[in-house]
Short mmCIF file of C-alpha atoms in Angstrom, two decimals:
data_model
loop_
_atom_site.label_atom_id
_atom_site.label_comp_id
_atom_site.label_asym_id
_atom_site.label_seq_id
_atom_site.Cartn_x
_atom_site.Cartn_y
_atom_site.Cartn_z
CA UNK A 173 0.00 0.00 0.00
CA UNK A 174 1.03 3.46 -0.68
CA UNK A 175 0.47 6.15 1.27
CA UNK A 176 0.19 8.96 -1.24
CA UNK A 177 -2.00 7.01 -3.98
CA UNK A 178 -3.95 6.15 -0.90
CA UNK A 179 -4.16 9.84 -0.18
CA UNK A 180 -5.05 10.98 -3.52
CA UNK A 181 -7.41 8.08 -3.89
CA UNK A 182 -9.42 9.12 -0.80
CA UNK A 183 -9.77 12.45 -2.07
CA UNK A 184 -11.53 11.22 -5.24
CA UNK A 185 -13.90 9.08 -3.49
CA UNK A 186 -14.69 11.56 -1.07
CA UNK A 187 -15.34 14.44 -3.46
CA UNK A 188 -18.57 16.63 -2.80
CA UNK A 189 -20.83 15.09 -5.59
CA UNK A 190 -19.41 11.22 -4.24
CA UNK A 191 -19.69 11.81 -0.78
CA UNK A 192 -23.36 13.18 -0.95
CA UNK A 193 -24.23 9.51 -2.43
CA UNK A 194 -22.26 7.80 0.09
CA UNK A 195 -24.55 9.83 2.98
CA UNK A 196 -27.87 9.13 1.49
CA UNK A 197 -27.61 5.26 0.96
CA UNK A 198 -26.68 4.21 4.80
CA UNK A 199 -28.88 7.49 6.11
CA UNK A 200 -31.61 5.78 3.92
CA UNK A 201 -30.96 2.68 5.55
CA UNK A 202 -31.19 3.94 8.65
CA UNK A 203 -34.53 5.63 8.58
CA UNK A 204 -35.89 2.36 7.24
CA UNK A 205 -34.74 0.30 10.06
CA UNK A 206 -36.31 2.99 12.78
CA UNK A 207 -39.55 3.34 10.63
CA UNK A 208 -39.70 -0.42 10.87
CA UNK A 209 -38.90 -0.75 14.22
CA UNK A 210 -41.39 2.24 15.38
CA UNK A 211 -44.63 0.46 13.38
CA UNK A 212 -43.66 -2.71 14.72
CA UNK A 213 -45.01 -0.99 18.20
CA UNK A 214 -44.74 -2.95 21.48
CA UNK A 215 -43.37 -6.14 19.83
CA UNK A 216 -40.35 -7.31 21.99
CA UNK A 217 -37.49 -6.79 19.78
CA UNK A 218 -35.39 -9.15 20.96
CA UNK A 219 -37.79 -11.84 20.79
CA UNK A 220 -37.56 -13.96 16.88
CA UNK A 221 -40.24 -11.93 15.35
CA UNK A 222 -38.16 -8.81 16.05
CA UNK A 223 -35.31 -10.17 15.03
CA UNK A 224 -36.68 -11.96 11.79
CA UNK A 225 -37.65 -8.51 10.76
CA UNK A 226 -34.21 -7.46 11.03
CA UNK A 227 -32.80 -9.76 9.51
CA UNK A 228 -34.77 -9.60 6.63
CA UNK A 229 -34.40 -5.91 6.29
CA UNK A 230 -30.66 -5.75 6.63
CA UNK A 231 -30.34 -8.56 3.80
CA UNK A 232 -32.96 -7.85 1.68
CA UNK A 233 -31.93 -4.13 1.68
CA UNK A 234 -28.72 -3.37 3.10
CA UNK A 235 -26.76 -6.23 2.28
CA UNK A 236 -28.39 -6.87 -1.76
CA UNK A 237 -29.42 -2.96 -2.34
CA UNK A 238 -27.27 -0.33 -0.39
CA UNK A 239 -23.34 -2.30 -0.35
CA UNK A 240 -23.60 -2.95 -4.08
CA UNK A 241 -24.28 0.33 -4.63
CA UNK A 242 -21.64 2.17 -2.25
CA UNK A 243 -19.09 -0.37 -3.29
CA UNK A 244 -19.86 0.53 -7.00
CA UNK A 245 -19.54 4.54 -5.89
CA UNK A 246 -16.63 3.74 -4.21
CA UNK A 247 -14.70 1.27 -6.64
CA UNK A 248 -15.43 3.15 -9.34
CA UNK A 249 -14.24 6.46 -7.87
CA UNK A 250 -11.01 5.14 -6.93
CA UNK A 251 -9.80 4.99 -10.15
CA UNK A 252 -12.18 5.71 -13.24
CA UNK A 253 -12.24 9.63 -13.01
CA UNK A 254 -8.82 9.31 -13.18
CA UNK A 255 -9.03 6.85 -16.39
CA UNK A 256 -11.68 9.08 -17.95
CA UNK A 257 -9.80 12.31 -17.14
CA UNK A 258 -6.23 10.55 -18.68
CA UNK A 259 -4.26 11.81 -15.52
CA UNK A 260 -3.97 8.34 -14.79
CA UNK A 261 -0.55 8.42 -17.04
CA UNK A 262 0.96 10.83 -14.19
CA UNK A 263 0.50 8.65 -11.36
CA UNK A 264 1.29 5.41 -14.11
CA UNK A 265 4.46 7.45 -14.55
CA UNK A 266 6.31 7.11 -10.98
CA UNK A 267 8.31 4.32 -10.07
CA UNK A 268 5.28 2.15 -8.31
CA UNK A 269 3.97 -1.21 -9.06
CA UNK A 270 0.85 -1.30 -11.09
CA UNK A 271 -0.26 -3.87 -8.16
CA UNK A 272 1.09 -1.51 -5.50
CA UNK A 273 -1.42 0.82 -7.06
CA UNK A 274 -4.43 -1.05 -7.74
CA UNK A 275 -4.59 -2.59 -4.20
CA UNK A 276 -4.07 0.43 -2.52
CA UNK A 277 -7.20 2.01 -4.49
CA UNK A 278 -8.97 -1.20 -3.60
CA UNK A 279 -8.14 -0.80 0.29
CA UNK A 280 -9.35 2.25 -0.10
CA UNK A 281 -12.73 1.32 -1.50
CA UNK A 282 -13.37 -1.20 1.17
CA UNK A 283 -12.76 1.71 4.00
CA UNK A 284 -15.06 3.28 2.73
CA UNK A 285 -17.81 0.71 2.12
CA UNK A 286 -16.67 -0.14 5.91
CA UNK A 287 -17.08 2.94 6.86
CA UNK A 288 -20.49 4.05 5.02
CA UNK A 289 -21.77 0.90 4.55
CA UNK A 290 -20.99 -2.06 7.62
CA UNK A 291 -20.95 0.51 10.38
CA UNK A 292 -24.81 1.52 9.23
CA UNK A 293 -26.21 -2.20 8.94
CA UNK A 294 -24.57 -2.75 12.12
CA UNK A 295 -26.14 0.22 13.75
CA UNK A 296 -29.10 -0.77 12.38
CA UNK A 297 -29.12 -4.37 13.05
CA UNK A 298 -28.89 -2.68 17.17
CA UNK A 299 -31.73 -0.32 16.60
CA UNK A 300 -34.03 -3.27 15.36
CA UNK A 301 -33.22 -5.63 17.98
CA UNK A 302 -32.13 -3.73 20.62
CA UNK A 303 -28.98 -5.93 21.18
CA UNK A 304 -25.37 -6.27 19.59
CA UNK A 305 -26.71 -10.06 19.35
CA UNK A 306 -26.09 -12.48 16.28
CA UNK A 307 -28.31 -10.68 13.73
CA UNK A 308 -26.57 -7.48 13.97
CA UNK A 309 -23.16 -8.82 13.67
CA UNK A 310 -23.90 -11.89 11.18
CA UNK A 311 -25.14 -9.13 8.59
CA UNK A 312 -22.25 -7.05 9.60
CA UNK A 313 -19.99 -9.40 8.68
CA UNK A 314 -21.69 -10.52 5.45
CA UNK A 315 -21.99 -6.98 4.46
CA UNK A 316 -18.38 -6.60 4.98
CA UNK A 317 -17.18 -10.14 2.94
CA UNK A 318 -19.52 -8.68 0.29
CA UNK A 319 -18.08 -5.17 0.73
CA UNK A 320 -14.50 -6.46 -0.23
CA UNK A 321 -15.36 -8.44 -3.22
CA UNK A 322 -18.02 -5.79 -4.41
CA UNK A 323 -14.87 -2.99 -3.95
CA UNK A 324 -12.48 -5.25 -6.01
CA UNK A 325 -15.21 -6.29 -8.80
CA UNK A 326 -16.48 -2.85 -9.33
CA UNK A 327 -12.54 -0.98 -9.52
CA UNK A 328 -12.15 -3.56 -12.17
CA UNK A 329 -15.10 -2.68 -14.23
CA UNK A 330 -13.53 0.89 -14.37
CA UNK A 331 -10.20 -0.26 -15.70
CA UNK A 332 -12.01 -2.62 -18.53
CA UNK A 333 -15.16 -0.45 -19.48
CA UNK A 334 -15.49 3.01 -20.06
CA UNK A 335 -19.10 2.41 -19.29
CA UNK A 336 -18.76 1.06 -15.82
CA UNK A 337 -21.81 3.29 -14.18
CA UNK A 338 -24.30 1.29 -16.54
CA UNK A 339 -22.44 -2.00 -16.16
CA UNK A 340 -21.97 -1.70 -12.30
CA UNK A 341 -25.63 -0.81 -12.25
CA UNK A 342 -27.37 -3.45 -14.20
CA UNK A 343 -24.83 -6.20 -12.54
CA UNK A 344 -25.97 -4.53 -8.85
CA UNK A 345 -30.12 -3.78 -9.10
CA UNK A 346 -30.26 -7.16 -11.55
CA UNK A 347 -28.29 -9.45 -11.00
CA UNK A 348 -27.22 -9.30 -7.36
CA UNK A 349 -30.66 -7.82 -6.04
CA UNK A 350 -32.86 -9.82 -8.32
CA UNK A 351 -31.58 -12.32 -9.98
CA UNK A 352 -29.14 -13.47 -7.04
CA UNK A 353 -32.05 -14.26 -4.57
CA UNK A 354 -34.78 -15.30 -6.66
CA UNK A 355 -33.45 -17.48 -9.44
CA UNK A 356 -31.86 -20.83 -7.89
CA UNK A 357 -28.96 -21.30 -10.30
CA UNK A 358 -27.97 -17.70 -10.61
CA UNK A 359 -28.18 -17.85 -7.18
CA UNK A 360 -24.47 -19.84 -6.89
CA UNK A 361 -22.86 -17.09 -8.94
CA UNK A 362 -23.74 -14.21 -6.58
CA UNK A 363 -21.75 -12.35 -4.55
CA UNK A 364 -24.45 -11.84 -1.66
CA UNK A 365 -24.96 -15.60 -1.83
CA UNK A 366 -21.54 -16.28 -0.86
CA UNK A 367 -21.77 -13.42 1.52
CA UNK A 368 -24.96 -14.53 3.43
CA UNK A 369 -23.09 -17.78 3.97
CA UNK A 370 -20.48 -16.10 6.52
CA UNK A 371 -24.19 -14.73 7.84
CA UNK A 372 -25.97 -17.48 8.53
CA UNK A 373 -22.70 -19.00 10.10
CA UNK A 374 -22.46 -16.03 12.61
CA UNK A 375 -26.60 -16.65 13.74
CA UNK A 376 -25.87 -20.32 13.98
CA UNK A 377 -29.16 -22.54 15.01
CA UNK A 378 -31.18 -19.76 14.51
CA UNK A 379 -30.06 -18.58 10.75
CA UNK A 380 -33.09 -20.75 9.63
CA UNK A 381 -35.93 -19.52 11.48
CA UNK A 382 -34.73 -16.00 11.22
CA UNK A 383 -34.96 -16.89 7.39
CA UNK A 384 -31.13 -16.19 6.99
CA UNK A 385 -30.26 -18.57 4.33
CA UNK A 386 -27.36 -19.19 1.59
CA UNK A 387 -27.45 -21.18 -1.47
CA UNK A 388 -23.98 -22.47 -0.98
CA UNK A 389 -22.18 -23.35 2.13
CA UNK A 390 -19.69 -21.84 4.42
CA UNK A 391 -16.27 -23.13 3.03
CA UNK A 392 -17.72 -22.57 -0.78
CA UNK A 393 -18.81 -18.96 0.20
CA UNK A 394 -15.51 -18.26 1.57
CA UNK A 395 -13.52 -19.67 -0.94
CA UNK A 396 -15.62 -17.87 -3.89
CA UNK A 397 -15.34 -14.44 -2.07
CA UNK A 398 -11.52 -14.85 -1.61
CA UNK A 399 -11.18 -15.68 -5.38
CA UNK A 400 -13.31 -13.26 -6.61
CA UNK A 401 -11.88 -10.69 -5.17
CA UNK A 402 -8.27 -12.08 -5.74
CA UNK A 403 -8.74 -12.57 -8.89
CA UNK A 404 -10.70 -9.08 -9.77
CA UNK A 405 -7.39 -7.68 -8.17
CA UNK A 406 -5.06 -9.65 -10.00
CA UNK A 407 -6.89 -8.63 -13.25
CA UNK A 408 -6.97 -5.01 -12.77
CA UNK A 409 -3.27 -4.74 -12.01
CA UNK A 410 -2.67 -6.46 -15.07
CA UNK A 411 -5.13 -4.89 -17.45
CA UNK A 412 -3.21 -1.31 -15.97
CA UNK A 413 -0.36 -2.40 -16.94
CA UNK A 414 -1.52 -2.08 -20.77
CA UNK A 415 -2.47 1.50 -20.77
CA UNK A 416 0.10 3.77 -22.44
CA UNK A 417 1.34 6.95 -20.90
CA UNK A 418 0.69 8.72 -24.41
CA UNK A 419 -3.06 7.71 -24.10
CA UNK A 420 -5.41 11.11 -24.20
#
């Protein structure tokens, strides 16, 4: 990791129009999970209706709507503007590692899906149940395995495709948020999949009544995240290495 491109990188992310988006999705979050908690009235939340409801909400919202979508903010901005922009070539031109760079803007991204993104769904996960218990932190964790891999995936996309926003967009809202929890092959091939695996592993015997459930298993979902975002790494270092410093 370098310290500077991490720098730099964190200003890009963070810019005014960026950093507006990365407010409303977990504030949006948020004010869903109180809304639902305050209509669900005197219901104990602590007891497994409460915390069905919570679980459902944090998956079916925060973990398969609002993390694809910060990740793809935040992936994206860590290195496309500077790809669209071409001043990519001056920071291609020092003496650094084109992996040196690409996983430093990838640590980046994942900060701040930690910070914008986990944090909120484990805040929220608390204000639904009223306890740091097993719902709160299984969907904590899930959201940040899925994080990580979204972060790598998505910085990818803006090294290989000038059109990342649409790309990032259909593959988050379609196939992750629909496709990924409705149609049962897909369903193998998707990131929150894999991710809700480490989830239901963290609420243990009660995963299943609390309707937390993966269609692969533990090791599988682990293994799949690690590779994915390996690989998307791997790829993006290399597919940097091809861009020319006399490039527009």
């Amino acid at each position: 990791m370098n310290a500077t491109v991490a720098q730099l990188t964190s200003r890009a992310v963070l810019g005014r129009r960026r950093a507006l988006l990365l407010l409303l999705l977990p504030v949006a979050l948020l004010l869903v999970c109180v809304v639902a908690r305050a209509l669900a009235g005197t219901a104990d939340p602590a007891g497994e209706a409460g915390h069905a409801l919570a679980a459902e909400l944090l998956n079916g919202f925060g973990l398969a709507v609002v993390l694809p979508l910060l990740a793809l903010i935040a992936g994206t901005g860590a290195i496309g503007p500077e790809i669209d922009d071409g001043s990519i070539v001056y920071l291609l031109a020092k003496p650094l590692r084109r992996s040196t760079i690409v996983v430093t803007k990838v640590l980046v991204a994942i900060g701040v899906v930690l910070l914008f993104g986990v944090v909120p769904v484990l805040i929220g996960g608390v204000v639904m149940t009223g306890e740091l218990g097993e719902v709160a932190l299984g969907s904590a964790v899930g959201s940040l395995a899925a994080g990580v891999a979204y972060s790598a995936v998505f910085l990818l996309l803006a090294v290989v495709s000038r059109n990342v926003v649409v790309v990032g967009l259909l593959y988050a809202l379609i196939w992750e948020s629909l496709i990924g929890q409705i149609v049962p092959g897909a369903q193998a091939l998707s990131i929150l999949q894999w991710s809700l695996a480490l989830t239901e592993a963290v609420a243990g015997g009660d995963a299943e009544a609390l309707g937390i459930t993966s269609a692969v298993s533990l090791p599988v979902g682990a293994i799949l995240l690690t590779l994915v975002t390996v690989g998307a790494t791997w790829y993006a270092s290399r597919r940097l290495r091809t861009i020319r410093l006399s490039e527009d």
